[in-house]
Amino acid sequence: MNTTRTVKTLCGMCDHGCGIRVTVENGDPVAIRGDPDHPHSRGWLCAKGRAGLKLFRSPQRLTRPLLRVGGELVASGWEDAWCCVADELRRLKEQYGPESVAIYHGEGVGHQEIKSYMKRFANVFGTPNFMGVGSVCNAARTLGETLTYGGPTKPDIANTRLLLAWGGNPLVSNEPFTPPELRRLQQRGGRLVVVDPRRTATANRADLHLAVRPGGDASLLLSMLHVLFREQWWDRTFAGEWVQGLTRFAETLRESRFSPEHTAPATGVDPAQVRTAVCWYATAKPACILTGNGVEHHPSGVTTARLLALLRALTGNLDVPGGDLFTPRPGLTDITAPLRAPQAQPLGAERFPLFCHTRREAHALCLADAVLDGRPYPVKGMIIVGGNPSLQWPGSRRVRRALERLEFLLVVDVVRSPDCRFADVVLPACTFLERDEHRVCVYENLARITVRNQVVAPRFGLEDQRIWVELAKRMGYAEYFPWKTCREGIDHILGGLGVTSREIVAQGGSHEYEERQYRKYRWHGFATPSGKVEVAPENLRRLGLDPFPVGEGVGEPPPPGDPFPLTLTTGGNLPGYTHWQYRYIERLRQLSPEPLAEIHPDTAASNRIQNGEVVEVETAHGSVRLKADLTAGIRPDTVHLAQGWEEANANELTAQDGLDPISGFPNLKAVPCRVRRVD
């Protein structure tokens, strides 16, 4: 007898959790389409989401655990794998201490429930070195906004009159809204302003595109604030009552050295365009700002994020309809709360104390020093879940040396990822169609919790949550992981909110835990020490850092004769991939079949490079070879490489020196480089 049913669940091909409906015939998922009832995606689905079944059926999926025997990874049974992992973790803990083991989650895990299980395990084991992709993504922006006005905001694009997209390409990366939302903005007469060195898909739709020189973002912001103060377009009522440190800030930025004309060599932007952008943004009422990784992947990324935060505040666009909103998180039960206080400080606690204290985790970019040099203490073992440090972290050569040096490495993934080459044990996880999970939708500016429903039982591997429960049992920690199913774990977490997963499913899969309120600062102030927006946060001064966000210099392009006359910017997203993921899915691979170096035709001509020829891109840190993609949609002084390609790894060209002193974030967007044709 044929049976057909439809399951409402959440996509897991990236972290946005769009709503999908999966058709299941005789126990087999056969179709995926967008869910029109989902409060965020409303039926829209990107290319990755539409290829979700290709991941489920991929021949690249891991079907059994792998153990390294005689230098090779060979298929094993689950019990042998559990015994090996548990024995090695016990040995490392007894021999070197619990801090000698680091636990890392990548983007494949997302930012929701699974990492809570991982951190709970780390706390019970006793290691302070739980770390994640936040060490290189998003956290610097969050830190900048938290220092300035107490927490992160998200743009209210549905109600805005102008969107300023800075250092992001949301039509490809889809954060934190879907492409139809942008179309609706422009259809109702709203404007789109984009700041990016490249003419991206989003910049192609813009009413105004500021092609900033890579590394010139802070200078551009200073010049915009100069115009804001000189033209008196700032919101005096809000700023006078709610901005602390305004007088010195305004007086400094009125100086002529911050004018668009004076900063033009650093920004590469026509002064007239700067003035137009400020006029549009300041007078739109309301306007909002979307920021991407292009803001934070600089040696002064947190300062740049703080300047953007001040631009929001000074124009009165904070927590107003159509502006940038604070969406409160729900009062869930925190299962990551320490159960045994670790004896050691997390990696990075001395060098990046604000990052480690705020996020309650270690800094991943301090791992290589601990493994290779024993600083501040040795790390001998590691667990990597849903990530690829050897590709995604800057300075790939040093990262690979660190992974090779480890005495034990466990990798958990759906497929055989690049880091499996260094692993002693590999455990297969399942896909998003094969597990239950809850999701908090603050990232989409929604005070809602949605639920991912298991469509089918795992064909291979285990649910990620169950992997940690099973490992805890083997380690003797069963009392701390009592949940027999994923649903039990979800209900434990939801207990602080007084709702169950079953009740959320009965509500259509979405639960609103708080109604939207605006201008909440009028009752509670801002979540800063002063209760106000802070130009110069005292928290930074106490750490020995200059809290004033205006430096002496504004930056200059490379001088004539510089051996690296161009600027490399890396990491632009490709529509079919989430970082390294899905290059093994043919349908998505066709969208971007090979790595390319984007080069302006004028730059190519001066270097005798033809379109499609193999070129070498070189920095002080290394070189890669790949084909040239000549495009007028990039600045002539700029070269762009997407990240995530094994055959042309952009992070061979980056390093872990010159990290942002607050966040520890690397410079991935403005690396001096040169390019030559390979004869």
XYZ file of C-alpha atoms in Angstrom:
679
model
C 0.000 0.000 0.000
C 1.438 3.362 -1.047
C 1.487 6.066 1.606
C 2.227 9.737 1.064
C 2.594 12.394 3.735
C 3.948 15.929 4.036
C 6.243 16.990 6.889
C 6.765 20.651 7.777
C 10.304 21.233 8.951
C 13.288 23.582 8.611
C 15.993 23.590 5.963
C 19.504 22.953 7.220
C 21.600 23.686 4.135
C 22.731 26.904 5.836
C 22.043 28.404 9.246
C 18.964 30.474 8.369
C 16.450 27.704 8.961
C 13.943 28.554 6.222
C 10.636 26.706 6.331
C 10.202 23.710 4.039
C 7.626 21.049 3.329
C 8.960 17.598 2.535
C 6.872 15.045 0.656
C 7.482 11.496 1.890
C 6.366 8.471 -0.120
C 6.578 5.040 1.471
C 9.046 6.334 4.027
C 11.312 8.014 1.456
C 11.582 11.811 1.042
C 10.919 12.623 -2.609
C 10.362 16.400 -2.831
C 11.191 19.627 -0.990
C 9.422 22.937 -1.450
C 9.277 26.167 0.515
C 6.731 26.516 3.313
C 4.531 29.587 2.689
C 3.477 29.614 6.351
C 6.992 30.103 7.725
C 7.179 33.569 9.352
C 10.580 34.403 7.857
C 11.011 32.698 4.485
C 7.307 32.624 3.507
C 7.768 29.935 0.867
C 11.025 31.163 -0.632
C 13.865 28.656 -0.979
C 17.372 29.153 -2.367
C 19.322 26.807 -4.638
C 20.905 25.056 -1.671
C 17.555 24.407 -0.048
C 16.127 23.023 -3.273
C 19.071 20.605 -3.380
C 18.462 19.269 0.137
C 17.524 15.804 -1.124
C 20.814 15.648 -3.041
C 22.627 15.906 0.281
C 20.400 13.245 1.822
C 21.123 10.865 -1.059
C 24.726 11.874 -1.702
C 27.100 8.976 -2.398
C 29.689 11.000 -0.471
C 27.864 10.472 2.813
C 29.682 8.627 5.548
C 27.896 5.377 6.226
C 30.036 3.897 9.010
C 32.579 5.123 11.553
C 36.198 5.199 10.374
C 39.265 4.306 12.449
C 42.851 4.971 11.489
C 44.708 1.684 11.209
C 48.236 1.543 9.822
C 47.974 5.099 8.574
C 44.679 4.530 6.715
C 41.078 5.225 7.673
C 39.121 1.969 7.574
C 35.442 1.222 8.216
C 34.599 0.192 11.753
C 31.662 -0.657 13.964
C 30.156 1.915 16.301
C 31.203 0.116 19.474
C 34.864 -0.014 18.470
C 34.717 3.664 17.540
C 33.139 4.671 20.857
C 35.727 2.685 22.805
C 38.597 4.266 20.886
C 37.317 7.813 21.384
C 36.538 7.334 25.067
C 39.899 5.683 25.764
C 41.829 8.449 24.021
C 39.925 11.250 25.754
C 40.525 9.621 29.149
C 44.204 9.181 28.368
C 44.664 12.817 27.361
C 42.797 14.046 30.421
C 44.854 11.899 32.789
C 48.187 12.578 31.113
C 47.916 16.300 30.308
C 44.789 17.596 32.037
C 41.300 18.239 30.615
C 42.365 21.558 29.075
C 44.557 19.571 26.653
C 41.421 18.731 24.623
C 39.730 21.338 22.430
C 36.202 20.978 21.038
C 35.329 22.970 17.912
C 32.071 23.439 16.030
C 31.935 24.821 12.514
C 29.205 26.368 10.398
C 27.877 22.913 9.582
C 26.575 22.709 13.149
C 24.834 26.075 12.920
C 24.278 28.369 15.865
C 21.535 26.551 17.675
C 20.931 23.458 19.740
C 23.755 21.057 18.840
C 26.524 23.300 20.088
C 24.776 23.415 23.485
C 25.261 19.658 23.807
C 28.896 20.081 22.809
C 29.564 22.762 25.376
C 27.796 20.778 28.069
C 30.106 17.867 27.304
C 33.137 20.188 27.439
C 32.062 21.497 30.832
C 31.545 18.026 32.279
C 34.852 16.821 30.823
C 36.503 19.860 32.406
C 38.004 21.610 29.392
C 37.566 25.371 29.011
C 38.465 25.015 25.335
C 35.078 24.834 23.728
C 35.361 27.041 20.636
C 33.519 27.684 17.431
C 33.157 29.428 14.121
C 32.370 32.624 16.030
C 36.125 33.075 16.376
C 36.218 34.080 12.707
C 32.604 35.008 11.892
C 29.977 37.476 13.129
C 31.217 37.855 16.723
C 33.284 40.975 15.986
C 30.169 42.789 14.764
C 28.280 41.628 17.838
C 31.104 42.824 20.103
C 31.156 46.233 18.424
C 27.441 46.742 18.885
C 27.431 45.336 22.419
C 30.189 47.721 23.460
C 28.303 50.639 21.935
C 24.696 50.040 22.941
C 24.523 46.745 24.788
C 23.655 44.146 22.196
C 23.320 43.276 18.526
C 20.624 44.674 16.266
C 19.082 43.427 13.047
C 17.583 45.565 10.269
C 13.810 45.870 9.979
C 13.837 45.709 6.190
C 10.107 45.044 5.870
C 9.317 48.530 7.202
C 12.300 50.608 6.150
C 12.687 53.350 3.561
C 16.390 52.774 2.973
C 18.699 49.818 3.430
C 22.428 50.392 3.681
C 24.133 47.040 2.976
C 27.765 47.241 4.086
C 30.260 44.455 3.393
C 27.604 41.852 2.640
C 25.872 40.329 -0.356
C 22.479 39.265 1.004
C 21.038 38.292 -2.379
C 23.546 35.424 -2.309
C 24.107 34.830 1.398
C 20.444 35.589 2.258
C 20.990 37.179 5.633
C 18.864 38.156 7.433
C 16.109 38.329 4.832
C 15.091 36.679 1.602
C 15.497 38.244 -1.868
C 11.745 38.920 -2.223
C 12.033 41.283 0.753
C 14.523 43.410 -1.163
C 12.230 43.484 -4.180
C 9.365 44.647 -1.986
C 11.562 47.413 -0.546
C 12.322 48.835 -3.964
C 8.788 48.316 -5.275
C 7.432 50.555 -2.529
C 9.949 53.267 -3.407
C 12.633 52.446 -0.858
C 16.307 52.845 -1.660
C 19.221 50.441 -1.520
C 22.777 51.661 -0.907
C 25.621 49.121 -1.065
C 29.206 49.494 0.172
C 31.466 46.825 -1.344
C 34.670 46.734 -3.439
C 32.847 44.434 -5.871
C 29.718 44.919 -7.907
C 27.979 41.955 -6.328
C 24.496 40.677 -7.124
C 23.195 43.007 -4.419
C 25.252 45.963 -5.676
C 23.794 45.407 -9.143
C 20.369 46.148 -7.664
C 21.527 49.202 -5.723
C 20.407 52.785 -6.216
C 23.910 53.784 -5.125
C 27.052 51.642 -4.976
C 30.102 52.879 -3.066
C 33.014 50.750 -4.320
C 35.194 51.244 -1.247
C 38.876 50.317 -1.388
C 39.446 47.159 0.685
C 40.568 48.271 4.127
C 39.041 51.722 3.702
C 35.774 51.013 5.529
C 36.638 52.855 8.750
C 37.890 55.870 6.789
C 34.684 55.906 4.766
C 32.595 55.807 7.920
C 34.584 58.654 9.455
C 34.005 60.748 6.351
C 30.279 59.949 6.438
C 30.081 60.979 10.075
C 31.991 64.156 9.191
C 29.277 65.018 6.658
C 26.548 64.075 9.145
C 27.869 66.559 11.716
C 28.824 69.309 9.270
C 25.394 69.230 7.596
C 23.636 68.800 10.950
C 21.690 65.793 9.752
C 22.043 63.965 13.054
C 19.124 63.432 15.443
C 19.850 66.008 18.142
C 16.948 64.993 20.362
C 17.935 61.325 20.606
C 21.691 61.949 20.640
C 21.489 64.683 23.250
C 19.647 62.438 25.688
C 21.025 59.006 24.909
C 24.598 59.272 23.537
C 27.434 59.543 26.039
C 30.688 61.152 24.837
C 29.059 62.969 21.934
C 30.787 66.355 22.333
C 34.375 65.215 21.787
C 33.299 62.813 19.042
C 31.425 65.484 17.087
C 34.164 68.091 17.500
C 36.844 65.680 16.304
C 34.931 64.499 13.264
C 34.138 68.036 12.121
C 37.852 68.488 11.415
C 38.664 68.805 7.716
C 40.983 65.766 7.779
C 37.863 63.601 7.872
C 36.134 65.211 4.904
C 35.263 62.944 1.949
C 37.767 64.867 -0.159
C 40.608 64.340 2.308
C 39.851 60.642 2.878
C 39.273 59.843 -0.813
C 42.778 58.325 -1.329
C 42.049 55.913 1.532
C 38.453 55.104 0.628
C 38.632 55.225 -3.165
C 35.105 56.666 -3.208
C 33.985 59.803 -5.048
C 33.261 62.492 -2.389
C 30.002 63.367 -4.130
C 28.833 59.783 -3.687
C 29.720 59.902 0.004
C 27.654 63.041 0.516
C 24.712 61.571 -1.390
C 24.804 58.379 0.660
C 24.825 60.310 3.957
C 21.992 62.576 2.812
C 19.843 59.647 1.751
C 20.522 57.611 4.871
C 20.135 60.437 7.389
C 16.945 61.869 5.900
C 15.115 58.651 4.926
C 13.517 58.189 8.364
C 13.562 55.300 8.957
C 16.665 53.642 7.562
C 18.517 50.500 8.563
C 21.928 48.894 8.076
C 22.805 45.322 7.147
C 26.414 44.321 7.755
C 28.340 41.312 6.507
C 31.739 39.805 7.200
C 33.289 42.539 5.055
C 33.005 44.805 8.099
C 34.747 42.583 10.620
C 37.551 40.805 8.742
C 40.051 43.616 9.281
C 42.631 44.382 11.981
C 40.228 47.074 13.252
C 36.947 45.297 12.561
C 35.409 45.947 15.982
C 36.128 49.661 15.695
C 34.480 49.706 12.268
C 31.440 47.928 13.724
C 31.332 50.502 16.532
C 31.363 53.373 14.022
C 28.469 51.779 12.164
C 26.630 51.385 15.461
C 27.160 55.075 16.201
C 25.869 55.996 12.742
C 22.663 54.117 13.542
C 22.301 55.805 16.904
C 23.131 59.346 15.801
C 20.440 59.236 13.109
C 17.775 57.998 15.539
C 17.372 54.638 13.823
C 17.763 52.429 16.899
C 14.839 50.212 17.886
C 12.277 52.055 15.771
C 9.999 50.603 13.070
C 12.048 50.339 9.891
C 15.318 50.893 11.763
C 17.675 48.487 13.502
C 15.910 46.437 16.161
C 16.832 44.725 19.394
C 15.042 41.363 19.428
C 15.120 39.797 22.903
C 16.177 36.200 23.288
C 13.777 33.747 24.959
C 14.217 32.579 28.528
C 15.332 29.061 27.690
C 17.040 26.631 30.048
C 20.787 26.942 29.561
C 22.183 23.420 29.432
C 25.721 24.763 28.899
C 25.992 26.186 32.413
C 29.260 24.955 33.993
C 28.817 21.849 36.064
C 32.453 21.679 37.125
C 34.572 24.802 37.024
C 37.562 24.258 34.687
C 40.898 24.747 36.404
C 42.564 26.418 33.408
C 41.684 29.586 31.524
C 40.405 29.131 27.972
C 42.792 29.703 25.099
C 42.781 33.409 24.283
C 41.657 34.562 27.734
C 44.756 36.696 28.235
C 45.101 37.951 24.673
C 41.408 38.513 23.854
C 39.713 38.673 27.262
C 36.601 40.517 26.103
C 35.896 37.930 23.419
C 36.360 34.967 25.761
C 34.423 36.533 28.638
C 31.513 37.700 26.495
C 31.124 34.449 24.573
C 32.148 32.140 27.433
C 34.434 30.136 25.174
C 37.992 29.885 23.918
C 39.352 31.654 20.860
C 39.970 29.199 18.030
C 42.798 31.218 16.458
C 44.886 30.638 19.588
C 44.788 26.869 19.070
C 47.788 26.540 16.735
C 50.056 28.278 19.262
C 48.914 25.848 21.952
C 49.473 22.787 19.776
C 52.743 23.791 18.095
C 54.385 25.909 20.805
C 52.635 24.916 24.026
C 51.411 28.494 24.600
C 49.878 29.130 27.099
C 49.730 25.363 27.688
C 49.789 22.304 25.417
C 46.717 21.082 23.541
C 47.074 17.461 22.490
C 43.616 16.401 21.326
C 40.707 17.903 19.424
C 37.155 17.214 18.316
C 35.947 18.937 15.135
C 32.235 18.886 14.353
C 30.853 20.283 11.101
C 33.906 22.411 10.361
C 37.109 22.547 8.363
C 39.785 24.591 10.148
C 42.430 23.609 7.584
C 40.393 25.450 4.938
C 38.400 28.045 6.849
C 40.948 29.441 9.298
C 43.576 31.934 8.145
C 47.127 30.686 7.717
C 46.167 27.227 6.452
C 49.716 25.854 6.418
C 50.198 26.480 10.118
C 46.726 25.138 10.880
C 47.515 21.922 9.006
C 50.760 21.522 10.937
C 48.809 21.887 14.166
C 46.227 19.273 13.168
C 49.003 16.881 12.136
C 50.758 17.379 15.489
C 47.722 16.409 17.586
C 47.941 13.084 19.393
C 44.243 12.489 18.785
C 41.661 14.041 16.458
C 37.985 13.089 16.191
C 35.971 14.468 13.270
C 32.165 14.325 13.154
C 30.539 15.141 9.823
C 27.985 14.015 7.260
C 30.613 13.509 4.546
C 34.352 12.907 4.471
C 35.490 16.488 4.980
C 39.013 17.808 4.235
C 40.016 17.608 7.905
C 39.339 13.869 7.931
C 42.799 13.407 6.428
C 44.214 14.280 9.870
C 41.632 12.325 11.901
C 42.151 9.240 14.021
C 38.403 8.596 14.238
C 35.574 9.823 12.012
C 31.941 9.520 13.100
C 29.063 9.912 10.634
C 26.385 12.421 11.564
C 22.987 12.583 9.897
C 21.432 15.280 7.706
C 18.920 17.890 8.824
C 16.091 15.717 7.443
C 16.933 13.037 9.993
C 16.771 14.872 13.319
C 14.540 16.981 15.549
C 15.851 20.353 16.703
C 14.619 23.714 17.934
C 15.642 27.075 16.491
C 15.545 30.568 17.964
C 14.764 33.089 15.218
C 16.336 36.220 16.735
C 18.715 36.276 13.763
C 15.719 36.925 11.519
C 14.422 39.638 13.879
C 11.622 37.374 15.060
C 10.821 36.705 18.713
C 9.905 33.167 17.757
C 11.028 29.593 18.240
C 10.588 27.179 15.361
C 11.016 23.413 15.332
C 12.843 21.147 12.906
C 10.861 17.914 12.600
C 12.552 14.629 11.803
C 11.337 13.612 8.350
C 12.840 10.112 8.341
C 14.933 8.076 10.741
C 18.700 8.362 10.187
C 19.817 6.252 7.228
C 23.455 6.538 8.268
C 25.056 7.924 11.369
C 23.319 9.379 14.382
C 21.598 12.632 15.198
C 24.241 15.093 16.396
C 22.597 15.394 19.803
C 22.623 11.616 20.201
C 26.317 11.441 19.352
C 27.106 13.556 22.411
C 24.708 11.631 24.621
C 26.279 8.332 23.578
C 29.823 9.613 24.004
C 28.925 10.939 27.453
C 27.688 7.477 28.439
C 30.995 5.913 27.364
C 32.859 8.514 29.412
C 30.770 7.885 32.549
C 28.801 11.114 32.262
C 25.368 9.580 31.629
C 23.776 11.396 34.597
C 24.478 14.717 32.874
C 22.922 13.612 29.567
C 19.677 11.849 30.577
C 17.715 12.532 27.373
C 16.728 9.409 25.478
C 15.501 11.278 22.390
C 16.137 14.611 20.738
C 12.612 15.678 21.668
C 13.342 15.104 25.349
C 16.360 17.369 25.055
C 14.348 20.041 23.256
C 11.657 19.974 25.933
C 14.292 20.307 28.659
C 15.639 23.429 26.946
C 12.136 24.818 26.365
C 11.287 24.237 30.032
C 12.433 27.732 30.921
C 9.821 29.086 28.530
C 6.935 26.891 29.655
C 6.193 25.351 26.268
C 6.873 21.928 24.751
C 8.003 20.935 21.301
C 4.701 19.122 20.768
C 2.820 22.345 21.547
C 4.962 24.284 19.081
C 4.275 21.699 16.380
C 0.560 22.032 17.146
C 0.903 25.794 16.616
C 2.166 25.161 13.090
C 5.825 24.790 14.045
C 6.322 28.376 15.256
C 5.919 29.884 18.718
C 6.006 33.622 19.389
C 7.354 34.159 22.890
C 7.128 37.958 23.008
C 5.263 40.673 21.140
C 7.314 43.295 19.321
C 8.016 46.458 21.315
C 9.925 49.515 20.085
C 12.167 52.072 21.818
C 12.606 49.766 24.800
C 15.479 51.961 26.007
C 12.927 54.532 27.204
C 12.014 52.186 30.070
C 15.208 50.242 30.647
C 17.991 52.304 29.090
C 20.629 50.545 27.011
C 22.456 47.475 28.339
C 25.722 49.363 28.852
C 27.388 50.471 32.113
C 26.037 54.006 31.637
C 22.646 52.929 30.302
C 23.373 54.998 27.197
C 24.959 54.622 23.793
C 28.697 54.885 24.536
C 31.159 56.501 22.131
C 34.135 55.486 24.283
C 33.215 52.348 26.292
C 34.853 52.196 29.680
C 35.135 48.412 29.294
C 37.847 48.960 26.679
C 39.752 51.430 28.816
C 39.880 48.934 31.665
C 41.500 46.458 29.261
C 44.215 48.969 28.397
C 42.742 49.747 24.972
C 41.980 53.203 23.626
C 38.169 53.381 23.670
C 37.908 56.417 21.366
C 36.975 55.083 17.910
C 38.854 57.751 15.950
C 42.542 57.223 15.213
C 45.096 59.650 13.870
C 45.510 58.209 10.394
C 42.961 57.323 7.752
C 45.040 54.846 5.725
C 46.603 55.123 2.296
C 46.879 52.893 -0.772
C 50.204 51.128 -1.472
C 52.962 53.504 -2.636
C 54.429 53.257 -6.167
C 56.915 50.408 -6.442
C 55.359 48.349 -3.683
C 56.087 44.630 -4.329
C 52.426 43.883 -3.590
C 50.599 46.713 -5.373
C 47.139 45.121 -5.373
C 44.765 44.230 -2.551
C 43.362 40.753 -2.089
C 39.894 40.417 -0.612
C 38.622 36.915 0.124
C 35.521 35.091 1.207
C 32.690 36.262 -1.021
C 29.899 33.695 -0.866
C 28.928 31.558 -3.833
C 25.231 30.739 -4.311
C 25.549 26.951 -4.240
C 27.830 26.554 -1.231
C 27.986 27.210 2.491
C 31.716 27.688 2.986
C 33.287 24.356 1.851
C 30.030 22.414 1.940
C 28.184 21.001 -1.093
C 30.911 21.142 -3.706
C 30.314 17.396 -3.910
C 26.679 17.932 -5.023
C 26.766 18.061 -8.826
C 23.628 20.178 -9.149
C 25.209 22.890 -6.994
C 28.701 22.449 -8.392
C 27.346 23.471 -11.789
C 26.563 26.938 -10.408
C 30.249 27.534 -9.582
C 32.274 24.675 -11.084
C 35.800 25.911 -10.348
C 37.740 28.489 -8.334
C 38.335 31.827 -10.033
C 40.322 34.992 -9.345
C 38.204 38.050 -10.099
C 40.417 40.679 -11.751
C 39.552 43.973 -13.431
C 40.250 44.011 -17.210
C 42.607 47.003 -16.859
C 44.649 45.179 -14.232
C 44.687 42.067 -16.370
C 45.871 44.025 -19.432
C 48.765 45.561 -17.517
C 49.815 42.056 -16.453
C 49.247 40.447 -19.906
C 46.451 38.243 -18.535
C 43.623 36.919 -20.705
C 40.258 35.761 -19.423
C 40.369 32.090 -18.415
C 44.170 31.895 -18.235
C 45.832 30.379 -15.203
C 47.298 33.032 -12.923
C 49.226 32.999 -9.691
C 47.974 35.182 -6.847
C 50.690 35.782 -4.278
C 50.908 37.490 -0.902
C 53.653 37.613 1.717
C 52.154 34.421 3.163
C 51.860 32.164 0.114
C 50.499 31.717 -3.390
C 47.763 29.831 -5.237
C 47.095 29.159 -8.905
C 43.674 29.353 -10.524
C 41.916 30.752 -13.568
C 41.370 34.470 -14.102
C 37.821 35.786 -14.305
C 37.986 39.234 -15.890
C 35.167 41.470 -14.712
C 34.515 45.189 -14.647
C 32.577 44.572 -11.456
C 35.629 44.867 -9.230
C 37.966 47.730 -8.424
C 41.118 47.827 -10.605
C 43.293 47.714 -7.483
C 41.530 44.651 -6.069
C 41.635 40.872 -6.593
C 38.957 38.607 -5.146
C 39.073 34.893 -4.285
C 36.114 32.984 -2.904
C 36.936 30.748 0.047
C 36.300 27.052 0.564
C 38.118 25.647 -2.485
C 40.553 22.848 -1.651
C 42.307 23.203 -5.016
C 42.836 26.966 -4.583
C 42.562 27.699 -0.878
C 42.306 31.447 -0.265
C 43.643 30.951 3.251
C 47.021 29.914 1.857
C 47.303 33.687 1.255
C 46.261 34.855 4.720
C 47.817 34.641 8.171
C 47.064 34.862 11.855
C 49.212 37.905 12.501
C 47.805 41.406 12.946
C 44.597 40.156 14.556
C 42.025 42.641 15.795
C 43.088 43.428 19.404
C 39.509 43.181 20.702
C 37.944 40.289 18.787
C 41.035 38.440 17.582
C 39.581 38.431 14.072
C 41.965 38.089 11.112
C 42.533 40.298 8.101
C 40.821 38.437 5.268
C 39.558 41.411 3.271
C 42.583 43.645 2.628
C 45.766 41.630 2.102
C 48.512 43.149 -0.116
C 49.005 40.917 -3.147
C 50.275 40.657 -6.706
C 49.133 38.631 -9.678
C 50.946 37.207 -12.682
C 50.170 35.006 -15.639
C 51.490 31.454 -15.413
C 53.328 30.742 -18.670
